[in-house]
Short mmCIF file of C-alpha atoms in Angstrom, two decimals:
data_model
loop_
_atom_site.label_atom_id
_atom_site.label_comp_id
_atom_site.label_asym_id
_atom_site.label_seq_id
_atom_site.Cartn_x
_atom_site.Cartn_y
_atom_site.Cartn_z
CA UNK A 1 -95.57 -84.26 -41.43
CA UNK A 2 -95.86 -82.05 -38.33
CA UNK A 3 -97.34 -78.24 -39.29
CA UNK A 4 -94.32 -75.57 -38.61
CA UNK A 5 -95.23 -72.08 -38.10
CA UNK A 6 -92.62 -69.32 -38.37
CA UNK A 7 -93.01 -66.13 -36.21
CA UNK A 8 -90.60 -63.27 -37.66
CA UNK A 9 -89.45 -60.66 -35.27
CA UNK A 10 -88.47 -57.12 -36.67
CA UNK A 11 -86.60 -55.13 -34.09
CA UNK A 12 -85.82 -51.71 -35.05
CA UNK A 13 -82.33 -50.23 -33.25
CA UNK A 14 -80.55 -47.65 -32.42
CA UNK A 15 -77.24 -47.58 -30.27
CA UNK A 16 -75.02 -44.31 -29.72
CA UNK A 17 -72.04 -45.87 -29.69
CA UNK A 18 -72.39 -48.93 -31.83
CA UNK A 19 -71.12 -51.48 -29.70
CA UNK A 20 -74.06 -54.17 -30.44
CA UNK A 21 -73.34 -57.88 -31.37
CA UNK A 22 -70.90 -60.64 -30.38
CA UNK A 23 -67.96 -62.10 -32.34
CA UNK A 24 -66.77 -65.44 -32.25
CA UNK A 25 -63.56 -63.70 -30.48
CA UNK A 26 -65.87 -62.07 -28.05
CA UNK A 27 -67.42 -65.11 -27.01
CA UNK A 28 -64.19 -66.80 -26.08
CA UNK A 29 -63.36 -63.88 -23.57
CA UNK A 30 -64.68 -62.55 -20.16
CA UNK A 31 -67.52 -61.67 -19.49
CA UNK A 32 -69.12 -63.31 -22.62
CA UNK A 33 -67.55 -66.70 -22.08
CA UNK A 34 -69.29 -67.24 -18.78
CA UNK A 35 -72.50 -69.58 -18.09
CA UNK A 36 -73.68 -67.29 -15.19
CA UNK A 37 -74.69 -63.76 -14.41
CA UNK A 38 -76.55 -61.66 -17.09
CA UNK A 39 -80.17 -61.78 -18.08
CA UNK A 40 -81.92 -64.54 -17.09
CA UNK A 41 -78.62 -65.74 -15.16
CA UNK A 42 -77.52 -67.74 -18.25
CA UNK A 43 -74.17 -65.70 -18.92
CA UNK A 44 -73.41 -62.76 -21.33
CA UNK A 45 -72.77 -64.81 -24.45
CA UNK A 46 -76.72 -64.12 -24.98
CA UNK A 47 -77.33 -60.60 -26.25
CA UNK A 48 -81.10 -61.21 -27.74
CA UNK A 49 -83.60 -62.12 -25.25
CA UNK A 50 -87.03 -63.36 -26.07
CA UNK A 51 -89.72 -64.29 -23.31
CA UNK A 52 -93.03 -65.76 -24.62
CA UNK A 53 -96.36 -65.23 -22.88
CA UNK A 54 -99.36 -67.32 -23.58
CA UNK A 55 -102.72 -66.15 -23.24
CA UNK A 56 -105.04 -67.77 -20.80
CA UNK A 57 -108.14 -68.67 -22.87
CA UNK A 58 -110.39 -68.50 -19.60
CA UNK A 59 -109.19 -65.19 -18.26
CA UNK A 60 -107.76 -63.55 -21.22
CA UNK A 61 -104.65 -62.56 -19.40
CA UNK A 62 -101.07 -63.25 -20.44
CA UNK A 63 -98.80 -65.42 -18.30
CA UNK A 64 -95.27 -66.49 -18.44
CA UNK A 65 -94.80 -69.33 -20.95
CA UNK A 66 -91.93 -72.04 -19.86
CA UNK A 67 -92.20 -75.37 -21.82
CA UNK A 68 -92.57 -78.38 -19.41
CA UNK A 69 -89.69 -79.82 -17.63
CA UNK A 70 -87.08 -80.89 -17.93
CA UNK A 71 -86.07 -78.35 -20.83
CA UNK A 72 -88.08 -75.60 -19.63
CA UNK A 73 -86.37 -72.32 -18.00
CA UNK A 74 -86.90 -68.84 -18.16
CA UNK A 75 -84.61 -67.42 -20.73
CA UNK A 76 -85.01 -70.65 -23.00
CA UNK A 77 -85.32 -68.88 -25.78
CA UNK A 78 -82.70 -66.48 -25.35
CA UNK A 79 -80.07 -65.94 -28.54
CA UNK A 80 -77.28 -63.75 -29.64
CA UNK A 81 -76.62 -61.90 -32.97
CA UNK A 82 -73.23 -61.18 -34.57
CA UNK A 83 -71.35 -57.90 -34.45
CA UNK A 84 -72.97 -55.17 -36.40
CA UNK A 85 -70.19 -52.71 -36.51
CA UNK A 86 -68.23 -54.31 -39.26
CA UNK A 87 -65.29 -54.83 -37.11
CA UNK A 88 -64.78 -51.24 -36.53
CA UNK A 89 -63.53 -50.53 -33.04
CA UNK A 90 -63.93 -46.86 -33.44
CA UNK A 91 -67.18 -46.11 -31.34
CA UNK A 92 -69.78 -44.74 -33.87
CA UNK A 93 -73.86 -44.36 -33.87
CA UNK A 94 -75.34 -47.24 -35.46
CA UNK A 95 -79.12 -47.78 -36.31
CA UNK A 96 -80.75 -50.45 -38.38
CA UNK A 97 -83.08 -53.68 -38.31
CA UNK A 98 -82.50 -56.93 -36.63
CA UNK A 99 -84.70 -59.69 -38.07
CA UNK A 100 -85.15 -62.97 -36.38
CA UNK A 101 -86.88 -66.14 -37.50
CA UNK A 102 -88.42 -68.16 -34.80
CA UNK A 103 -89.77 -71.66 -36.05
CA UNK A 104 -92.04 -73.48 -33.79
CA UNK A 105 -93.62 -76.96 -34.54
CA UNK A 106 -97.22 -77.11 -34.10
CA UNK A 107 -97.14 -81.16 -32.97
CA UNK A 108 -99.03 -80.44 -30.11
CA UNK A 109 -96.17 -81.62 -27.45
CA UNK A 110 -95.24 -78.01 -26.60
CA UNK A 111 -97.20 -75.91 -29.38
CA UNK A 112 -100.71 -76.26 -30.94
CA UNK A 113 -102.38 -74.52 -33.60
CA UNK A 114 -104.52 -71.96 -32.02
CA UNK A 115 -102.78 -70.83 -28.93
CA UNK A 116 -102.40 -67.17 -28.63
CA UNK A 117 -98.92 -65.65 -27.57
CA UNK A 118 -97.07 -62.34 -27.37
CA UNK A 119 -93.50 -61.77 -26.62
CA UNK A 120 -91.03 -59.53 -24.72
CA UNK A 121 -87.88 -58.65 -26.53
CA UNK A 122 -84.73 -56.75 -25.35
CA UNK A 123 -81.28 -56.78 -26.44
CA UNK A 124 -77.71 -56.14 -24.72
CA UNK A 125 -74.88 -54.20 -26.04
CA UNK A 126 -71.07 -55.37 -25.32
CA UNK A 127 -70.75 -52.71 -22.24
CA UNK A 128 -73.72 -54.93 -20.84
CA UNK A 129 -76.44 -52.11 -21.15
CA UNK A 130 -79.90 -53.74 -21.72
CA UNK A 131 -82.22 -52.01 -24.05
CA UNK A 132 -85.78 -51.26 -23.21
CA UNK A 133 -88.21 -54.43 -23.21
CA UNK A 134 -90.67 -54.34 -26.24
CA UNK A 135 -93.65 -56.16 -25.99
CA UNK A 136 -95.21 -57.70 -29.65
CA UNK A 137 -98.66 -57.53 -30.46
CA UNK A 138 -100.61 -60.95 -29.86
CA UNK A 139 -100.19 -64.07 -32.42
CA UNK A 140 -102.26 -66.90 -33.16
CA UNK A 141 -100.20 -69.85 -33.84
CA UNK A 142 -101.12 -71.76 -37.13
CA UNK A 143 -102.99 -68.90 -38.65
#
């Protein structure tokens, strides 16, 4: 059985009007049901953006990481999280922590133990405002 490494992202957030997350109903309605536009031109049904950067072993520089074709594209790790307002329609400040687990198979086909990554992460609210991008510290897979 191939080894699996699970990266855990913990994102603290604060939103002034509490319009974070998407419900199943949101995903059926414009603009959230589109497949173009938005961050990485993948539509507005994604509200959690994760872009990996791999460390070049020779130069030590981090470069954009995209898996091999035909599957690889910028934004391939984008995801979404559900509404965080509990269905409350009255705007109210909201703060908390988003936890995200990212399992990675270390079978060598795309990822292998010893590779060093860092990640750029941002989120989008229902008014289509993107948060600041944060960059994680570097992580070595398989350790």
